mmCIF file of C-alpha atoms and ligand atoms in Angstrom:
data_model
loop_
_atom_site.group_PDB
_atom_site.id
_atom_site.type_symbol
_atom_site.label_atom_id
_atom_site.label_comp_id
_atom_site.label_asym_id
_atom_site.label_seq_id
_atom_site.Cartn_x
_atom_site.Cartn_y
_atom_site.Cartn_z
ATOM 1 C CA MET A 1 87.428 155.102 85.917
ATOM 2 C CA ARG A 2 85.967 155.836 89.312
ATOM 3 C CA PRO A 3 87.376 153.873 92.215
ATOM 4 C CA GLU A 4 85.145 151.004 93.293
ATOM 5 C CA THR A 5 82.953 151.730 96.267
ATOM 6 C CA GLY A 6 81.224 148.875 98.001
ATOM 7 C CA ARG A 7 80.454 145.316 97.132
ATOM 8 C CA VAL A 8 77.357 143.223 96.613
ATOM 9 C CA LEU A 9 77.125 139.447 96.667
ATOM 10 C CA LEU A 10 74.404 138.236 94.284
ATOM 11 C CA THR A 11 73.750 135.008 96.068
ATOM 12 C CA GLY A 12 71.765 131.907 95.179
ATOM 13 C CA ALA A 13 69.884 130.480 98.153
ATOM 14 C CA GLY A 14 69.053 127.243 96.329
ATOM 15 C CA PRO A 15 65.578 125.738 96.242
ATOM 16 C CA GLY A 16 64.700 126.397 99.858
ATOM 17 C CA ALA A 17 66.398 123.798 102.054
ATOM 18 C CA VAL A 18 69.323 125.066 104.124
ATOM 19 C CA ASP A 19 71.439 122.038 103.309
ATOM 20 C CA LEU A 20 71.037 122.644 99.583
ATOM 21 C CA MET A 21 72.808 125.998 99.870
ATOM 22 C CA THR A 22 76.419 126.142 98.840
ATOM 23 C CA VAL A 23 78.881 126.650 101.674
ATOM 24 C CA ARG A 24 79.859 129.942 100.044
ATOM 25 C CA ALA A 25 76.255 131.156 99.995
ATOM 26 C CA MET A 26 75.819 130.174 103.619
ATOM 27 C CA ARG A 27 78.942 132.079 104.635
ATOM 28 C CA ALA A 28 77.740 135.106 102.702
ATOM 29 C CA VAL A 29 74.441 135.137 104.591
ATOM 30 C CA GLN A 30 76.188 134.564 107.907
ATOM 31 C CA GLY A 31 78.394 137.578 107.214
ATOM 32 C CA ALA A 32 75.690 139.873 105.843
ATOM 33 C CA GLN A 33 75.084 143.330 107.245
ATOM 34 C CA ALA A 34 72.292 144.015 104.779
ATOM 35 C CA LEU A 35 70.205 141.255 103.276
ATOM 36 C CA LEU A 36 67.815 141.908 100.394
ATOM 37 C CA TYR A 37 65.840 138.762 99.821
ATOM 38 C CA ASP A 38 63.233 137.444 97.419
ATOM 39 C CA ALA A 39 59.940 135.907 98.472
ATOM 40 C CA LEU A 40 61.151 132.405 97.584
ATOM 41 C CA VAL A 41 63.773 132.424 100.326
ATOM 42 C CA PRO A 42 62.424 130.604 103.387
ATOM 43 C CA GLU A 43 62.642 131.694 106.989
ATOM 44 C CA GLU A 44 65.196 129.069 108.016
ATOM 45 C CA ILE A 45 67.704 130.498 105.548
ATOM 46 C CA LEU A 46 67.055 134.078 106.623
ATOM 47 C CA ALA A 47 67.663 132.925 110.198
ATOM 48 C CA LEU A 48 71.329 132.329 109.298
ATOM 49 C CA ALA A 49 71.926 136.072 109.089
ATOM 50 C CA PRO A 50 73.364 137.815 112.158
ATOM 51 C CA ALA A 51 70.820 139.375 114.511
ATOM 52 C CA ALA A 52 72.007 142.891 113.683
ATOM 53 C CA CYS A 53 71.674 142.367 109.935
ATOM 54 C CA LEU A 54 69.277 144.661 108.125
ATOM 55 C CA ARG A 55 66.667 142.460 106.441
ATOM 56 C CA ILE A 56 64.739 143.788 103.469
ATOM 57 C CA GLN A 57 62.169 141.752 101.613
ATOM 58 C CA THR A 58 61.968 142.609 97.950
ATOM 59 C CA GLY A 59 59.496 140.048 96.629
ATOM 60 C CA LYS A 60 55.828 139.353 97.039
ATOM 61 C CA ARG A 61 54.816 137.422 100.090
ATOM 62 C CA ALA A 62 51.672 137.357 102.207
ATOM 63 C CA GLY A 63 49.934 139.904 100.045
ATOM 64 C CA ARG A 64 52.653 142.536 100.184
ATOM 65 C CA ALA A 65 53.583 144.073 96.839
ATOM 66 C CA SER A 66 57.023 143.458 95.404
ATOM 67 C CA MET A 67 59.530 146.254 95.001
ATOM 68 C CA LYS A 68 60.264 147.665 91.590
ATOM 69 C CA GLN A 69 63.592 146.531 90.147
ATOM 70 C CA GLU A 70 64.778 150.134 90.029
ATOM 71 C CA THR A 71 64.048 150.534 93.747
ATOM 72 C CA ILE A 72 65.956 147.354 94.557
ATOM 73 C CA ASN A 73 68.914 148.524 92.477
ATOM 74 C CA ARG A 74 69.031 151.923 94.191
ATOM 75 C CA LEU A 75 68.724 150.341 97.602
ATOM 76 C CA MET A 76 71.594 147.925 96.968
ATOM 77 C CA LEU A 77 73.695 150.807 95.737
ATOM 78 C CA ARG A 78 72.997 152.952 98.780
ATOM 79 C CA LEU A 79 73.758 150.160 101.216
ATOM 80 C CA ALA A 80 76.939 149.138 99.384
ATOM 81 C CA ARG A 81 78.173 152.730 99.343
ATOM 82 C CA ARG A 82 77.729 152.855 103.088
ATOM 83 C CA GLY A 83 80.329 150.130 103.180
ATOM 84 C CA LEU A 84 77.959 147.412 104.377
ATOM 85 C CA ALA A 85 78.363 143.762 103.425
ATOM 86 C CA VAL A 86 75.350 143.563 101.107
ATOM 87 C CA VAL A 87 73.890 140.191 100.184
ATOM 88 C CA ARG A 88 71.229 140.033 97.489
ATOM 89 C CA LEU A 89 69.655 136.661 98.134
ATOM 90 C CA LYS A 90 67.588 134.911 95.483
ATOM 91 C CA GLY A 91 65.888 131.551 95.184
ATOM 92 C CA GLY A 92 67.767 128.900 93.225
ATOM 93 C CA ASP A 93 70.579 130.173 91.055
ATOM 94 C CA PRO A 94 70.812 133.929 90.479
ATOM 95 C CA SER A 95 71.791 133.395 86.849
ATOM 96 C CA VAL A 96 68.570 131.516 86.028
ATOM 97 C CA PHE A 97 65.618 133.931 85.752
ATOM 98 C CA GLY A 98 67.169 135.876 88.593
ATOM 99 C CA ARG A 99 67.891 139.218 86.927
ATOM 100 C CA SER A 100 71.535 138.835 87.872
ATOM 101 C CA GLY A 101 72.597 140.365 84.550
ATOM 102 C CA GLU A 102 70.573 143.517 85.133
ATOM 103 C CA GLU A 103 71.616 143.907 88.755
ATOM 104 C CA ARG A 104 75.259 143.322 87.968
ATOM 105 C CA ALA A 105 75.219 145.819 85.096
ATOM 106 C CA PHE A 106 73.567 148.479 87.236
ATOM 107 C CA LEU A 107 75.904 148.035 90.195
ATOM 108 C CA GLU A 108 79.067 147.863 88.135
ATOM 109 C CA ALA A 109 78.022 150.952 86.177
ATOM 110 C CA HIS A 110 77.921 152.711 89.545
ATOM 111 C CA GLY A 111 81.320 151.461 90.592
ATOM 112 C CA VAL A 112 80.125 148.727 92.933
ATOM 113 C CA GLU A 113 81.942 145.408 92.847
ATOM 114 C CA VAL A 114 79.713 142.384 92.262
ATOM 115 C CA GLU A 115 80.299 138.743 93.004
ATOM 116 C CA VAL A 116 77.811 136.067 92.018
ATOM 117 C CA ILE A 117 77.483 133.014 94.230
ATOM 118 C CA PRO A 118 75.719 130.205 92.374
ATOM 119 C CA GLY A 119 72.915 128.122 93.765
ATOM 120 C CA VAL A 120 71.048 124.915 92.989
ATOM 121 C CA THR A 121 68.401 125.831 90.437
ATOM 122 C CA ALA A 122 64.839 124.479 90.746
ATOM 123 C CA ALA A 123 65.269 122.058 87.841
ATOM 124 C CA SER A 124 68.333 120.443 89.427
ATOM 125 C CA ALA A 125 66.597 120.210 92.785
ATOM 126 C CA ALA A 126 63.509 118.616 91.225
ATOM 127 C CA ALA A 127 65.543 116.114 89.237
ATOM 128 C CA ALA A 128 67.516 115.063 92.303
ATOM 129 C CA GLN A 129 64.525 114.780 94.592
ATOM 130 C CA PHE A 130 62.343 112.783 92.230
ATOM 131 C CA GLY A 131 65.060 110.662 90.686
ATOM 132 C CA PHE A 132 65.030 111.694 87.045
ATOM 133 C CA PRO A 133 67.892 113.133 84.982
ATOM 134 C CA LEU A 134 67.717 116.342 82.965
ATOM 135 C CA THR A 135 69.904 114.845 80.260
ATOM 136 C CA HIS A 136 70.052 111.176 79.412
ATOM 137 C CA ARG A 137 72.092 109.349 76.842
ATOM 138 C CA GLY A 138 69.981 108.557 73.800
ATOM 139 C CA GLU A 139 66.893 110.339 75.159
ATOM 140 C CA ALA A 140 67.725 113.868 76.190
ATOM 141 C CA ARG A 141 70.808 115.454 74.753
ATOM 142 C CA ARG A 142 70.058 118.946 76.001
ATOM 143 C CA VAL A 143 68.064 120.786 78.593
ATOM 144 C CA ALA A 144 66.398 124.157 78.155
ATOM 145 C CA PHE A 145 65.493 126.410 81.080
ATOM 146 C CA ALA A 146 62.572 128.294 79.606
ATOM 147 C CA THR A 147 59.717 130.523 80.532
ATOM 148 C CA ALA A 148 56.408 131.317 78.907
ATOM 149 C CA ARG A 149 54.588 134.594 78.580
ATOM 150 C CA VAL A 150 50.935 134.247 77.757
ATOM 151 C CA GLN A 151 48.700 136.763 76.054
ATOM 152 C CA ASP A 152 45.105 136.110 75.041
ATOM 153 C CA GLY A 153 45.441 132.452 75.944
ATOM 154 C CA SER A 154 48.543 131.580 73.964
ATOM 155 C CA VAL A 155 52.257 131.802 74.407
ATOM 156 C CA VAL A 156 53.936 134.830 72.902
ATOM 157 C CA GLU A 157 57.594 135.329 72.007
ATOM 158 C CA GLY A 158 59.368 133.236 69.469
ATOM 159 C CA GLY A 159 62.058 130.691 70.019
ATOM 160 C CA TRP A 160 59.815 127.741 70.757
ATOM 161 C CA SER A 161 60.804 125.952 67.568
ATOM 162 C CA ALA A 162 64.213 125.472 69.184
ATOM 163 C CA LEU A 163 62.470 123.208 71.713
ATOM 164 C CA ALA A 164 60.872 120.930 69.124
ATOM 165 C CA ASP A 165 63.618 118.308 69.199
ATOM 166 C CA PRO A 166 62.248 115.259 71.093
ATOM 167 C CA GLN A 167 65.666 114.970 72.749
ATOM 168 C CA THR A 168 65.347 118.315 74.512
ATOM 169 C CA THR A 169 64.215 118.370 78.137
ATOM 170 C CA VAL A 170 62.234 121.574 78.552
ATOM 171 C CA ALA A 171 61.975 123.066 82.027
ATOM 172 C CA PRO A 172 59.566 126.021 82.023
ATOM 173 C CA TYR A 173 59.990 128.315 85.043
ATOM 174 C CA MET A 174 57.286 130.734 86.225
ATOM 175 C CA ALA A 175 54.831 128.836 84.072
ATOM 176 C CA ARG A 176 52.283 127.482 86.556
ATOM 177 C CA ASP A 177 49.490 129.535 85.042
ATOM 178 C CA ALA A 178 50.833 129.101 81.530
ATOM 179 C CA ALA A 179 51.086 125.309 81.531
ATOM 180 C CA GLY A 180 48.227 124.786 79.070
ATOM 181 C CA PRO A 181 49.360 127.339 76.488
ATOM 182 C CA ALA A 182 53.016 126.298 76.854
ATOM 183 C CA ALA A 183 52.108 122.643 76.289
ATOM 184 C CA ALA A 184 49.934 123.580 73.296
ATOM 185 C CA ARG A 185 52.819 125.507 71.841
ATOM 186 C CA LEU A 186 55.265 122.618 72.284
ATOM 187 C CA MET A 187 52.793 120.272 70.586
ATOM 188 C CA ALA A 188 52.312 122.781 67.762
ATOM 189 C CA GLU A 189 56.085 122.703 67.333
ATOM 190 C CA GLY A 190 55.863 118.942 66.948
ATOM 191 C CA ARG A 191 56.408 117.507 70.418
ATOM 192 C CA SER A 192 54.189 114.460 70.927
ATOM 193 C CA GLY A 193 51.273 114.810 73.322
ATOM 194 C CA ALA A 194 52.451 111.545 74.897
ATOM 195 C CA THR A 195 55.768 113.086 75.966
ATOM 196 C CA PRO A 196 56.220 112.593 79.733
ATOM 197 C CA ALA A 197 55.632 115.775 81.712
ATOM 198 C CA LEU A 198 55.837 116.774 85.358
ATOM 199 C CA ALA A 199 54.647 119.650 87.471
ATOM 200 C CA ILE A 200 56.662 119.960 90.658
ATOM 201 C CA GLN A 201 55.832 122.261 93.527
ATOM 202 C CA ASN A 202 58.362 123.198 96.204
ATOM 203 C CA ALA A 203 61.182 121.157 94.676
ATOM 204 C CA GLY A 204 64.033 120.529 97.081
ATOM 205 C CA ARG A 205 61.852 120.983 100.156
ATOM 206 C CA PRO A 206 60.336 118.322 102.397
ATOM 207 C CA GLN A 207 56.800 119.317 101.361
ATOM 208 C CA ALA A 208 57.551 118.924 97.637
ATOM 209 C CA ARG A 209 54.743 117.640 95.446
ATOM 210 C CA LEU A 210 55.044 115.920 92.091
ATOM 211 C CA VAL A 211 52.229 115.722 89.561
ATOM 212 C CA PRO A 212 53.168 113.304 86.778
ATOM 213 C CA THR A 213 51.337 113.638 83.478
ATOM 214 C CA THR A 214 51.918 113.929 79.749
ATOM 215 C CA LEU A 215 52.429 116.959 77.593
ATOM 216 C CA ALA A 216 48.827 116.702 76.398
ATOM 217 C CA GLY A 217 47.587 116.534 79.996
ATOM 218 C CA LEU A 218 49.911 119.135 81.493
ATOM 219 C CA GLY A 219 47.550 122.111 81.382
ATOM 220 C CA GLU A 220 44.673 120.307 83.046
ATOM 221 C CA ALA A 221 46.799 118.436 85.568
ATOM 222 C CA THR A 222 48.494 121.656 86.661
ATOM 223 C CA ALA A 223 45.192 123.502 86.970
ATOM 224 C CA GLN A 224 43.626 120.659 88.970
ATOM 225 C CA ALA A 225 46.555 120.447 91.347
ATOM 226 C CA ALA A 226 45.669 123.895 92.762
ATOM 227 C CA PHE A 227 49.294 124.627 93.584
ATOM 228 C CA ASP A 228 50.030 127.451 95.995
ATOM 229 C CA GLY A 229 53.851 127.451 95.982
ATOM 230 C CA PRO A 230 56.558 127.766 93.325
ATOM 231 C CA VAL A 231 55.993 125.308 90.487
ATOM 232 C CA LEU A 232 58.420 124.021 87.902
ATOM 233 C CA LEU A 233 57.304 122.171 84.801
ATOM 234 C CA VAL A 234 59.466 119.533 83.132
ATOM 235 C CA VAL A 235 58.746 118.051 79.707
ATOM 236 C CA GLY A 236 60.761 115.342 78.002
ATOM 237 C CA GLU A 237 61.462 111.630 77.753
ATOM 238 C CA ALA A 238 63.769 111.691 80.769
ATOM 239 C CA ALA A 239 60.863 112.803 82.974
ATOM 240 C CA ALA A 240 59.451 109.267 82.714
ATOM 241 C CA GLN A 241 62.219 108.199 85.085
ATOM 242 C CA ALA A 242 60.678 110.251 87.892
ATOM 243 C CA ARG A 243 59.776 108.099 90.874
ATOM 244 C CA GLY A 244 56.212 106.903 90.582
ATOM 245 C CA TYR A 245 55.815 108.191 87.052
ATOM 246 C CA GLY A 246 54.537 105.030 85.393
ATOM 247 C CA ALA A 247 51.986 104.221 88.073
ATOM 248 C CA ALA A 248 50.464 107.685 88.043
ATOM 249 C CA ALA A 249 50.464 108.325 84.303
ATOM 250 C CA PRO A 250 48.780 105.242 82.869
ATOM 251 C CA ALA A 251 47.990 106.905 79.527
ATOM 252 C CA ARG A 252 51.648 107.294 78.838
ATOM 253 C CA ARG A 253 52.486 103.788 80.024
ATOM 254 C CA SER A 254 50.097 102.148 77.605
ATOM 255 C CA ALA A 255 51.209 104.517 74.843
ATOM 256 C CA SER A 256 54.833 103.480 75.284
ATOM 257 C CA ALA A 257 53.884 99.804 75.694
ATOM 258 C CA ARG A 258 52.442 99.876 72.204
ATOM 259 C CA SER A 259 55.533 101.349 70.593
HETATM 260 N N1 SAH B 301 66.523 131.583 90.199
HETATM 261 C C1 SAH B 301 65.484 130.585 90.423
HETATM 262 C C2 SAH B 301 64.306 130.805 89.520
HETATM 263 C C3 SAH B 301 63.581 132.114 89.766
HETATM 264 S S1 SAH B 301 62.141 132.311 88.790
HETATM 265 C C4 SAH B 301 66.088 129.193 90.265
HETATM 266 O O1 SAH B 301 67.210 129.076 89.787
HETATM 267 O O2 SAH B 301 65.441 128.202 90.636
HETATM 268 C C5 SAH B 301 60.897 131.682 89.871
HETATM 269 C C6 SAH B 301 60.399 130.360 89.376
HETATM 270 O O3 SAH B 301 61.347 129.363 89.656
HETATM 271 C C7 SAH B 301 59.132 129.867 90.000
HETATM 272 O O4 SAH B 301 57.989 130.431 89.391
HETATM 273 C C8 SAH B 301 59.222 128.385 89.734
HETATM 274 O O5 SAH B 301 58.892 128.103 88.385
HETATM 275 C C9 SAH B 301 60.710 128.143 89.899
HETATM 276 N N2 SAH B 301 61.074 127.690 91.242
HETATM 277 C C10 SAH B 301 61.897 128.293 92.104
HETATM 278 N N3 SAH B 301 62.055 127.570 93.224
HETATM 279 C C11 SAH B 301 61.292 126.456 93.057
HETATM 280 C C12 SAH B 301 61.040 125.301 93.847
HETATM 281 N N4 SAH B 301 61.592 125.142 95.053
HETATM 282 N N5 SAH B 301 60.209 124.364 93.339
HETATM 283 C C13 SAH B 301 59.649 124.502 92.119
HETATM 284 N N6 SAH B 301 59.863 125.567 91.340
HETATM 285 C C14 SAH B 301 60.670 126.530 91.792
#
């Protein structure tokens, strides 16, 4: 085996508020000599890095194209081999739709040591901010972090039948533009159209916005909201506990009043 050369910290920045970073993540950024960051990471977190730190944006923002994964991998490798303290900073938790598996595999295959620093994922931030649980005794015995790929207007990829259980809270990531097809698919798998559903933009940040609806209304409500930031969807009985849910989703309230 080759001796290890260099080290990369795959670091979760959390949902975007500095005080929702872990102390470990904050220290990593404060000690970074090279910082490769995704578009979801806000300015106030980047500002924690030392002035001399090399800052490289890897994700889309303000019209700039995002870097190819291969380019990011090579860049991390080069910087780590120079002996720099490399921090790969991602929104939320790097292990949730953060490509941490691919980046770790690549770096380790090239003899670079990798440490993952966890972060608060969007679903946890949304649940905390709007006062609903992701699991709830008797209502939600599991939670699924999911995503939806849409082709020709419907969701592709199997596995959705695993989400049919009414006691599963489903949290689709990267699904703002797939809300309609994802909801249709969940209903086709047997989830009731009256199931409480939420679309949450900018969870964990002061400017967060919650759109409460039902599974049947999720596609339209999400489209009408004209979101322009990161959006998380949440579907499941526990979502009805979100602050202001009942008042804003009257269809659901009368549906549950009848049962
Ligand atoms: N690793 C991240 C997820 C990256 S995938 C995490 O753990 O949160 C990017 C998707 O995450 C976005 O499309 C959106 O669905 C979700 N997301 C990330 N940050 C968010 C936030 N602050 N509010 C709402 N959704 C967010």
